[in-house]
Structures are given as structure tokens and as C-alpha cells.
Short mmCIF file of C-alpha atoms in Angstrom, two decimals:
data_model
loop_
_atom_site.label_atom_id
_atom_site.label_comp_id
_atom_site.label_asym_id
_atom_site.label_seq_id
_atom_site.Cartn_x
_atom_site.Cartn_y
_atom_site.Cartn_z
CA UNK A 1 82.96 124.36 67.28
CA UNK A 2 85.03 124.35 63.92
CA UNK A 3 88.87 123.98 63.93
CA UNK A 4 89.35 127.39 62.94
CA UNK A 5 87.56 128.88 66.33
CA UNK A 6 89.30 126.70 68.71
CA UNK A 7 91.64 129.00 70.48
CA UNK A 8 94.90 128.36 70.70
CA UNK A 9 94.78 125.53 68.22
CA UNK A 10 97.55 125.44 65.42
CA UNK A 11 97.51 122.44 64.07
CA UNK A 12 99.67 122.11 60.73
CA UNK A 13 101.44 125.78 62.02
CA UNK A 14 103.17 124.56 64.65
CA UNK A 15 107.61 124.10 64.14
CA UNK A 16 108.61 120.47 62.81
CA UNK A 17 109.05 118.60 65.97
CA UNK A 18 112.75 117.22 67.01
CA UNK A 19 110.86 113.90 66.96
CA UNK A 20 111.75 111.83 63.34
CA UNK A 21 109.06 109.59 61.62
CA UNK A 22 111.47 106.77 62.13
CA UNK A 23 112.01 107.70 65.92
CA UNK A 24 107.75 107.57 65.81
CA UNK A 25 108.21 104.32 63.99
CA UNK A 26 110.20 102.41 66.59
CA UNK A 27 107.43 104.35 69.68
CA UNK A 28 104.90 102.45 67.96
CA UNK A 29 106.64 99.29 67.92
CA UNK A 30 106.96 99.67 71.58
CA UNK A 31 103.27 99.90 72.01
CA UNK A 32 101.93 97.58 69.39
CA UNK A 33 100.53 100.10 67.37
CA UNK A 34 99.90 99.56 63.68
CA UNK A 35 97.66 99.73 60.63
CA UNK A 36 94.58 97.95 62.35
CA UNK A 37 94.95 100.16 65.27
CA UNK A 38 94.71 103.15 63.05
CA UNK A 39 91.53 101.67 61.27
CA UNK A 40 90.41 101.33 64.58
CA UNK A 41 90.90 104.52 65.78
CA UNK A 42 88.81 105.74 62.49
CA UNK A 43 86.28 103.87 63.75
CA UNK A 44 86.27 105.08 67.06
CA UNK A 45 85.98 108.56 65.71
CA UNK A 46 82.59 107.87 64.01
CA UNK A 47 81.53 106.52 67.48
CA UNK A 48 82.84 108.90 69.44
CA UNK A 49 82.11 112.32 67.17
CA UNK A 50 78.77 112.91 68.89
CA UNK A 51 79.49 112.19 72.51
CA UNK A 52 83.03 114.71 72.71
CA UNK A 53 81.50 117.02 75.13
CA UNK A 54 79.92 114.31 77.44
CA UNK A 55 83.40 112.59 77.23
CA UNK A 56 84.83 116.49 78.66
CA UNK A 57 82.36 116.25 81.19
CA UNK A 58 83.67 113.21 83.20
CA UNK A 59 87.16 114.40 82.34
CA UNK A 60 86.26 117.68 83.59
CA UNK A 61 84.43 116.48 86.39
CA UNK A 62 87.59 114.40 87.15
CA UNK A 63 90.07 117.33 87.37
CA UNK A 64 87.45 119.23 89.40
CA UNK A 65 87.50 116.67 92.31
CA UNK A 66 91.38 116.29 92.33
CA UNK A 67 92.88 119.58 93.91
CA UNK A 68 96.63 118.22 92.68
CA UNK A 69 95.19 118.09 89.03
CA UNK A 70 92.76 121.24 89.06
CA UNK A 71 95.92 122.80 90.15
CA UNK A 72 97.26 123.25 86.83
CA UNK A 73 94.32 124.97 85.60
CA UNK A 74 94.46 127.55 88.78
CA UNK A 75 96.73 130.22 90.45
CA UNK A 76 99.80 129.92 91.86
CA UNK A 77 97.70 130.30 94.89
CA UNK A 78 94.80 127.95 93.45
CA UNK A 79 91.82 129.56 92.07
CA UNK A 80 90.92 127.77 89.42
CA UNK A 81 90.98 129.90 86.35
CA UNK A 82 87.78 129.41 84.10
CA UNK A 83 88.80 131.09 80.94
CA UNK A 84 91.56 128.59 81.01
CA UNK A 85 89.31 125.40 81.89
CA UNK A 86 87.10 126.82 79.06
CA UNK A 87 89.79 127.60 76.28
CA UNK A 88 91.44 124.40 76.99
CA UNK A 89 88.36 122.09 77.15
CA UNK A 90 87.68 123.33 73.32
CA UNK A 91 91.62 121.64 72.42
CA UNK A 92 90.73 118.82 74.63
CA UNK A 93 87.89 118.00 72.21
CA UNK A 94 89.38 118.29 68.92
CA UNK A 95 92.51 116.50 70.45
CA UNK A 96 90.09 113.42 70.54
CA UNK A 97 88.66 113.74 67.01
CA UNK A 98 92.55 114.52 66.14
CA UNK A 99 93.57 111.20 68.12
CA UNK A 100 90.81 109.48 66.27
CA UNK A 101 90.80 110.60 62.71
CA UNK A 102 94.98 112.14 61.74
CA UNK A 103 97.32 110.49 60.39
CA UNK A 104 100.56 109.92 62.62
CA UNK A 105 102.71 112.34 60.10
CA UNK A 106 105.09 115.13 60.57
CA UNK A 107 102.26 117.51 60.98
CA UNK A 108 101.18 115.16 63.85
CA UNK A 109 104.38 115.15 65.42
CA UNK A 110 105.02 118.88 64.81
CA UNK A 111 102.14 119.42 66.67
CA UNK A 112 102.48 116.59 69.35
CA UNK A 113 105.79 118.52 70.27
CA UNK A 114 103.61 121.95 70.68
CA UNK A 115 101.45 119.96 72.93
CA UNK A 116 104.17 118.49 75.16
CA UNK A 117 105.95 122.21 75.41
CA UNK A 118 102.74 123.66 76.14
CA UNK A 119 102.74 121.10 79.46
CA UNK A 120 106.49 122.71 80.54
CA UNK A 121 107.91 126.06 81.55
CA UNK A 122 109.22 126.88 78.20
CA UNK A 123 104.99 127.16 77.17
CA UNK A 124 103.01 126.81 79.85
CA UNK A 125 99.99 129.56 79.65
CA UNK A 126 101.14 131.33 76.56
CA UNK A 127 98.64 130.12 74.18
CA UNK A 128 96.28 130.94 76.36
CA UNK A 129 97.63 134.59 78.02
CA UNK A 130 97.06 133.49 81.56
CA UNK A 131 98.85 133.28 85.02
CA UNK A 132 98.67 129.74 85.81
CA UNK A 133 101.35 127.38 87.85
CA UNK A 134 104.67 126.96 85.43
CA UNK A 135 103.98 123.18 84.18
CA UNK A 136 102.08 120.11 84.83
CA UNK A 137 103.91 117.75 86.73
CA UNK A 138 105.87 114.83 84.51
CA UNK A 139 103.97 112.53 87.93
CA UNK A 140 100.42 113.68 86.78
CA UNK A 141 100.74 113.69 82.74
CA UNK A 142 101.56 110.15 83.17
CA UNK A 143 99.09 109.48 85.64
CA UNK A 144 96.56 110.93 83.77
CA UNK A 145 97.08 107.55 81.29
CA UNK A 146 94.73 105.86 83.47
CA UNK A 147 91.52 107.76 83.49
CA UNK A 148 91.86 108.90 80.15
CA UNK A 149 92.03 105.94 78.83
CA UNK A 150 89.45 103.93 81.31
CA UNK A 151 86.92 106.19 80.99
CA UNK A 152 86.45 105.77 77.13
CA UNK A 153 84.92 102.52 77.05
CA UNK A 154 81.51 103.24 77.91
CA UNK A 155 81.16 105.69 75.37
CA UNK A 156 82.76 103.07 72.77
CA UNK A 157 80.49 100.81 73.80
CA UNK A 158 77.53 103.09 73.00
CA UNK A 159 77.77 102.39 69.33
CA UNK A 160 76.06 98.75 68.32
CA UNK A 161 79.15 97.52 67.59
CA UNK A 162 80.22 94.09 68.78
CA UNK A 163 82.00 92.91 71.41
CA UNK A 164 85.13 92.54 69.63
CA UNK A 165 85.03 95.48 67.66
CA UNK A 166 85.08 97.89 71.00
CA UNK A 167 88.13 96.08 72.77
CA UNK A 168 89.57 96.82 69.13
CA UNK A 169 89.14 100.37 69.73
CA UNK A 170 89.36 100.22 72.81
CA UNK A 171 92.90 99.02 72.60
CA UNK A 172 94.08 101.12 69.91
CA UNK A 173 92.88 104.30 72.17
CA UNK A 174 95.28 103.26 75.02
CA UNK A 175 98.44 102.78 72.58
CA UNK A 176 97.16 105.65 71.03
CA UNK A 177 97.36 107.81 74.31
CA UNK A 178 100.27 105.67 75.57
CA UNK A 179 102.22 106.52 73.08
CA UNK A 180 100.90 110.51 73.00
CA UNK A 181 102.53 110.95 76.52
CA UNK A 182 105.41 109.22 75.85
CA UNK A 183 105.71 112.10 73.27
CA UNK A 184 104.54 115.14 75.85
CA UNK A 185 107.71 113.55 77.59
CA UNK A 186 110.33 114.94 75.24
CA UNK A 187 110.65 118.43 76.34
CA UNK A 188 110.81 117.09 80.53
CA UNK A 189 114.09 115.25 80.11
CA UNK A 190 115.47 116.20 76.32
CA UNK A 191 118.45 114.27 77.63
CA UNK A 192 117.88 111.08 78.54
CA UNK A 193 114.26 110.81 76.51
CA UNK B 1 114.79 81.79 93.09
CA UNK B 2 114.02 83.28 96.84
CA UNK B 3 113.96 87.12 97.45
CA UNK B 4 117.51 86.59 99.13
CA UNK B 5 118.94 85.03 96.52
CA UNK B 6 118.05 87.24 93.14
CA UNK B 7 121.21 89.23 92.17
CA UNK B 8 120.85 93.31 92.96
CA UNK B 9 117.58 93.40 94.86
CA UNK B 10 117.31 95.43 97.38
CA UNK B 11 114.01 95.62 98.90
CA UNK B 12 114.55 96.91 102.52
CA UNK B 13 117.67 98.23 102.02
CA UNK B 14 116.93 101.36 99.71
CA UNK B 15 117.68 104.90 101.30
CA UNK B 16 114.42 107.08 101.86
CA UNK B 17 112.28 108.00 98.44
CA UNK B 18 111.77 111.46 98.26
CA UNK B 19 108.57 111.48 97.51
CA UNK B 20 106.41 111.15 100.42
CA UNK B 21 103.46 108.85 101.35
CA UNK B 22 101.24 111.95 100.69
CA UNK B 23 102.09 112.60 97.45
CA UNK B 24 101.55 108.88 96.41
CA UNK B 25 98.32 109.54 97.81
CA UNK B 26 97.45 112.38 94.97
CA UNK B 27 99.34 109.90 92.52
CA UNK B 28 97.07 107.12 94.02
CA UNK B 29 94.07 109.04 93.40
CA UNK B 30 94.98 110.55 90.19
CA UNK B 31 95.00 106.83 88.81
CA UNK B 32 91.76 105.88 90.79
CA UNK B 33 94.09 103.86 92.92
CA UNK B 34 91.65 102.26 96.18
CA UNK B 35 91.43 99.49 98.47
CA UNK B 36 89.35 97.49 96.09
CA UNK B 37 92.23 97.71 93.70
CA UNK B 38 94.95 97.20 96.38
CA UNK B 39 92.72 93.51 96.93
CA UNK B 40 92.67 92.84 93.52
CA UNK B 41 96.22 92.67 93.37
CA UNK B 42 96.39 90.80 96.25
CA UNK B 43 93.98 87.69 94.17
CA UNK B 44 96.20 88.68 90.89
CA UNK B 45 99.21 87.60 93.03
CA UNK B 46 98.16 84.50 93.32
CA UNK B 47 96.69 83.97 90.05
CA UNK B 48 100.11 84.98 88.83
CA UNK B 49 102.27 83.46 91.43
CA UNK B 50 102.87 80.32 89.26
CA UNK B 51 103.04 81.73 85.68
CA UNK B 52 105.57 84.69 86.27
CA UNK B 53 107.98 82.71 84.26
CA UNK B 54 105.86 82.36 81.54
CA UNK B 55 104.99 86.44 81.73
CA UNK B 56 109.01 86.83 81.56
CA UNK B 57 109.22 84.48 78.73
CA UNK B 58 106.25 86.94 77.26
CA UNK B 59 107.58 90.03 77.96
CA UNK B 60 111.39 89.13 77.06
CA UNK B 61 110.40 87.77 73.52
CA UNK B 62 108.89 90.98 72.78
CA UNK B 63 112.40 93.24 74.20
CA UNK B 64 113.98 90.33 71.87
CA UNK B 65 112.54 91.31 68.91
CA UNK B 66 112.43 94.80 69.25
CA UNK B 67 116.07 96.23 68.39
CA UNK B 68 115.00 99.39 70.32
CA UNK B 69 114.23 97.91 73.55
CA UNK B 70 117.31 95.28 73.33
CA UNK B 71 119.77 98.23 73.29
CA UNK B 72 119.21 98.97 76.69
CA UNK B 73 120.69 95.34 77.84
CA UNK B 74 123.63 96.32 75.36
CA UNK B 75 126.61 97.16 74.88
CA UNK B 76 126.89 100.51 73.25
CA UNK B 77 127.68 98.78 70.19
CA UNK B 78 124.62 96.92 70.54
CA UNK B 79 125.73 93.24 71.66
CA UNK B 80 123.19 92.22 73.85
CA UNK B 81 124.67 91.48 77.56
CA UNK B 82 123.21 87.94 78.30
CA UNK B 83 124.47 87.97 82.05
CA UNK B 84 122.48 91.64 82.47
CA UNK B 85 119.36 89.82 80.74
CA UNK B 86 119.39 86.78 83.22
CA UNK B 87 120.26 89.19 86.70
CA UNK B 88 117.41 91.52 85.84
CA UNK B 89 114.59 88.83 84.57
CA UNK B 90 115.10 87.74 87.87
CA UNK B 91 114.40 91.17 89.78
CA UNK B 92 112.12 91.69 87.25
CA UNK B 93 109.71 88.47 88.55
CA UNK B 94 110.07 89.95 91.71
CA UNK B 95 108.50 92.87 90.63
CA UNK B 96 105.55 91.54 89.44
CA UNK B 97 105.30 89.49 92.91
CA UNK B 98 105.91 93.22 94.84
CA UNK B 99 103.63 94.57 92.49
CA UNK B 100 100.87 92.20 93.65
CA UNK B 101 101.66 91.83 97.14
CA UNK B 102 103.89 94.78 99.06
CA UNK B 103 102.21 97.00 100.63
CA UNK B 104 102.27 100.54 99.23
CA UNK B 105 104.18 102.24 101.56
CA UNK B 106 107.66 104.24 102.72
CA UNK B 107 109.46 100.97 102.07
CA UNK B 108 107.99 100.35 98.53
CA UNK B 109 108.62 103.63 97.97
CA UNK B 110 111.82 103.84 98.80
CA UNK B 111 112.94 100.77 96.17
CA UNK B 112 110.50 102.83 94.00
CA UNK B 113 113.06 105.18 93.97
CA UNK B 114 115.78 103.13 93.54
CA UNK B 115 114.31 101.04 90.48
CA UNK B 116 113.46 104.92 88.84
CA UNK B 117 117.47 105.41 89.73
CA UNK B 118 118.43 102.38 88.04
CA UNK B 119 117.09 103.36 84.21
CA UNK B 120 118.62 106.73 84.84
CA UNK B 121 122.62 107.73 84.19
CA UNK B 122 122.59 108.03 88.27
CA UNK B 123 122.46 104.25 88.91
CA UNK B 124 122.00 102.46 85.62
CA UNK B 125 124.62 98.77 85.41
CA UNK B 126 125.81 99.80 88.72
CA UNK B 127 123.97 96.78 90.50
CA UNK B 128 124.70 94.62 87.76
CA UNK B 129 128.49 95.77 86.92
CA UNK B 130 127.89 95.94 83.27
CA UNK B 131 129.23 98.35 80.44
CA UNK B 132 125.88 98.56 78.81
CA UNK B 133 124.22 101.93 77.57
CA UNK B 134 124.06 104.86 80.20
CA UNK B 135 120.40 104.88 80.42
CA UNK B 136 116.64 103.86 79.82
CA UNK B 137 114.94 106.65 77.31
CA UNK B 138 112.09 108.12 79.00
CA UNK B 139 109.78 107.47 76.05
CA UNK B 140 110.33 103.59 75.92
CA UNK B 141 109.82 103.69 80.52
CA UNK B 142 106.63 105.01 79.48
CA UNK B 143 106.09 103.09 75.90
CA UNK B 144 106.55 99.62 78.05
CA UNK B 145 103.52 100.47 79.65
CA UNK B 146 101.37 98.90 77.26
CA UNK B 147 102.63 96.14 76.35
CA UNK B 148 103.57 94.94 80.13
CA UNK B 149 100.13 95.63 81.28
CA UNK B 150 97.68 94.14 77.96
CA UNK B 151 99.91 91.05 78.32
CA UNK B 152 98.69 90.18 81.55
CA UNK B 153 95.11 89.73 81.10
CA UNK B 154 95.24 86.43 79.57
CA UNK B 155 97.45 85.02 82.75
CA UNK B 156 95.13 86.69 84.79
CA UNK B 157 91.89 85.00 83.00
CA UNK B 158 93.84 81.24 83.66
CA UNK B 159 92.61 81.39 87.00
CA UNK B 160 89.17 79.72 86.86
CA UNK B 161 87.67 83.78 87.98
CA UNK B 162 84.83 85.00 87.01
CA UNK B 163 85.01 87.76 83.86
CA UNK B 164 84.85 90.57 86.70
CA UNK B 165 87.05 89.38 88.74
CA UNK B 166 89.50 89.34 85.85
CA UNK B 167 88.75 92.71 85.49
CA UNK B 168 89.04 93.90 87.94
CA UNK B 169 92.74 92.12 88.52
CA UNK B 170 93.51 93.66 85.41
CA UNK B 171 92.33 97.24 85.88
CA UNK B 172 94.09 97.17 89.31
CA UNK B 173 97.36 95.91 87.49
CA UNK B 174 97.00 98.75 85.00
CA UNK B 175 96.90 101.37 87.70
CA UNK B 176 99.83 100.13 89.38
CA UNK B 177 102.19 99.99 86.96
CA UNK B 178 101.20 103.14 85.26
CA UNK B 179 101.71 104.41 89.15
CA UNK B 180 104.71 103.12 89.14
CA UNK B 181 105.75 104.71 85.82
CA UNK B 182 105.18 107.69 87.51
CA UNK B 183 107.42 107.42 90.03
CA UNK B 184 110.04 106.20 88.05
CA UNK B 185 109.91 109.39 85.83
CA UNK B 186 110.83 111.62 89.17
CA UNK B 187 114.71 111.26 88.16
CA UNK B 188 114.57 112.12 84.80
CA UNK B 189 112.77 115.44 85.59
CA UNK B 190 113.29 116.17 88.76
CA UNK B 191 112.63 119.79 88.89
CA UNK B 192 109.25 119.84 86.69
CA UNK B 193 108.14 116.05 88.17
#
């Protein structure tokens, strides 16, 4: 699917985010992120390009078996809504390629803040016109850290590259995510973020 | 140092978390949380037992020479509070030893709680009776979480394991304290957590 025909994607239209460049600076101190991590990430792209939708299918599969995440694809009174599982899944995909192959600019962060709204009341269901529950849980956006990350590996691993070269992507994909929801955070507690 | 003797922890003595043993069951399961992992950090305990000075030493170089991560044992004006430095390294080797050995339950929960309390405006310097900034920003609670969990692995591989054993330690370490991130988030969002 092109960028164009994802719905609900606006990347490069979306407002400049509250976050600065330097304030994104001194988040990827905190994580250990820098230039090698981004070659590495460029890398991972190439390996990952061709396996996005398998990677959606253990994500998917994932959600599916945990009522408290399916939940925030669903109902108020949870029935899972498939228009939204579907419209989503097609973000979820380009959101890896994105991960793997933008740079970390102000049309990044612009967009990282659409993202993190679009996980909170003030944008919850809008892009996608439907009647969903009013957020995802802060507790579950975090949690989420874990199999997102975890799960990539294998699929790493599936390219002939050495050893070395896959904990290098490897790595840079969890301070790459790390850092990501660190960012969805913003709009929870404004405050004290 | 004994558990009696570290300045400010409480363990046992923390009122009733407010998040109940069932929901750290969905949080459990949202980070693949199981038994298996629950007995790796048992082993990682004592693989760790003697080096958690060393991990300090690790972990408080790296606050050191980040500017961003120093200001919150500061003085607003940024002078770094040495006696807030030494109280919580202490509590904080305790945590890795709770990490590794509590059981997961009402109890842990409840100090759960009160560590999440103790970043946030609510409780922050109050068990240390320091004038240092009012809070911990969200994004560098959730930042921290890669560099205090990639650290670990080479402790963890000083044990004379074998490679899965190591990884296993380590996966189970990463799922805990991104778990435990979790929970600490509940105060700064309390009504979207």
C-alpha cells in the first residue's frame, strides 16, 4: 500500500509538535541513541521492508489474545471493531518503515505528537470516524514496549547478516521505540512530562 | 547496608496501591510476564547479588554525565544534592534486589505505588527532606528504561550461565522493569492510566 492510500496517515501535515529538536536531543541522550543507531535502523528497514505484514500478524495476533489490549480497538462494550483493526494495521506498517527509514526532524516530531494525541481523549477515533473506548491506557502504551520490541528479532535475524550486525539493529529498534513512547507520553501528563 | 538500615525505604509499610492484583495480571500479561520469567529473576538475583554496587557505579556515571538526568537530584538551580544521591543509590540497590526477589504481590505493589509517588510533585524529596526539583519528567521515567535494562546483561553474563540462561535473566529483567515503568506512570495520569 503507498503512503498516499494509508488512511488516516498525515505525515509532514500534521501541527509542529510542542516537542523542540533540542528537547529530542537530550531524549536521545537518555536512551543512547545516536548516528550508528540511525544507520542501523536504515539497515533494519532493508531487512525488514518485505516481512511488514508478517511482523502485523504476530502483533495482531498479540492484541487479539489480550482482551485488556483488543479493548482499545472495540466498543465501549467490547466488540472489536474491524474497520478500525484494519485502518489502523495499514499506519502500523508504515510506522515501521517510518521508524526505520525518517529522519528524527521536526516533521518527525510533528507527527510523533499526532500519534501520541491520537492515543488520548483529545484524538482518540477521529482519524478514523469510529466509536471506540476514549484512550489507550498510559499502563498499556508502555507495556506494549516489551512485545514490540521482543518480537522483532526473528525477523532481523532473517536477513544473512551477522551476529553482530542484528543486536546492532536490534538495539537501535528498542531505543528507537523507547524513546517513541516516551514521546506518545506528552499529551498524558503535559505537566509533569 | 541491611534493608533496615537504608534511609527512606519503606517496604511493608506503604498504604494499599490502587491498582489491584488483577490488573497487574493484564499488565503481567501484556509484557509476557510468567513463571518462567518470575524464576529467572530469582537466578538473576543471585547472579547480581554481589555486583549491585558495580550496576550503581554503572548506572550513576551515566545520570553523571547526563545534565538532564542530574537535574532531578538538584537543586532548582541545578547544584547537584550529594546527600539525595547517596540516600537514594542506596534504595535504589534495593530495588534491583526486590526486583529479583519479592514476590509480585499486594505488598510490592503497594511500595510500587509509593516509588511512582516519589518522582511525582505528590511525594517527590519528602523521604529524603531535600529542596531539589518538584518532580521526575515522565519522558526521562520512561527514557531510563533503556539504559537501566541493556546495562545489565553483561553483569548478568559474569555468572558462569549458559548463553540462554543469560537470556533469559535478561528478558525477564526487561519485562520487569518496563512493568514497573508502568506502574509508576499511574500518578502522572491518573485518569487516562
Amino acid at each position: 500500500m503507498g503512503e498516499t492510500t494509508i488512511p488516516g496517515y498525515g505525515y509532514g501535515n500534521a501541527a509542529p509538535s510542542p516537542v523542540s529538536v533540542e528537547e529530542l536531543g537530550l531524549l536521545k541522550a537518555s536512551v543512547l541513541f545516536g548516528p550508528e543507531d540511525e544507520a542501523a535502523l536504515r539497515r533494519a528497514g532493508e531487512v525488514l521492508a518485505d516481512q511488514v505484514e508478517e511482523i502485523l500478524d504476530v502483533w495482531y495476533a498479540f492484541v487479539g489474545a489480550n482482551p485488556q489490549l483488543l479493548a482499545e480497538f472495540s466498543t465501549p462494550d467490547g466488540k472489536p471493531i474491524t474497520p478500525y483493526l484494519e485502518r489502523v494495521r495499514a499506519r502500523f506498517g508504515q510506522w515501521i518503515r517510518d521508524t526505520c527509514t525518517r529522519p528524527y526532524d521536526e516533521a518527525w516530531l510533528a507527527y510523533q505528537e499526532e500519534i501520541a494525541e491520537r492515543h488520548t481523549p483529545a484524538k482518540k477515533n477521529t482519524a478514523d470516524g469510529v466509536a471506540s473506548v476514549p484512550y489507550v491506557p498510559l499502563r498499556y502504551l508502555i507495556a506494549l514496549i516489551y512485545p514490540i520490541t521482543a518480537t522483532v528479532r526473528d525477523f532481523l535475524a532473517r536477513g544473512d547478516r551477522p551476529a553482530e550486525e542484528v543486536d546492532a539493529m536490534h538495539e537501535a529498534w528498542r531505543k528507537s521505540v523507547i524513546m517513541q513512547v516516551a514521546l506518545w507520553s506528552r499529551p498524558y501528563a503535559p505537566d509533569t512530562w
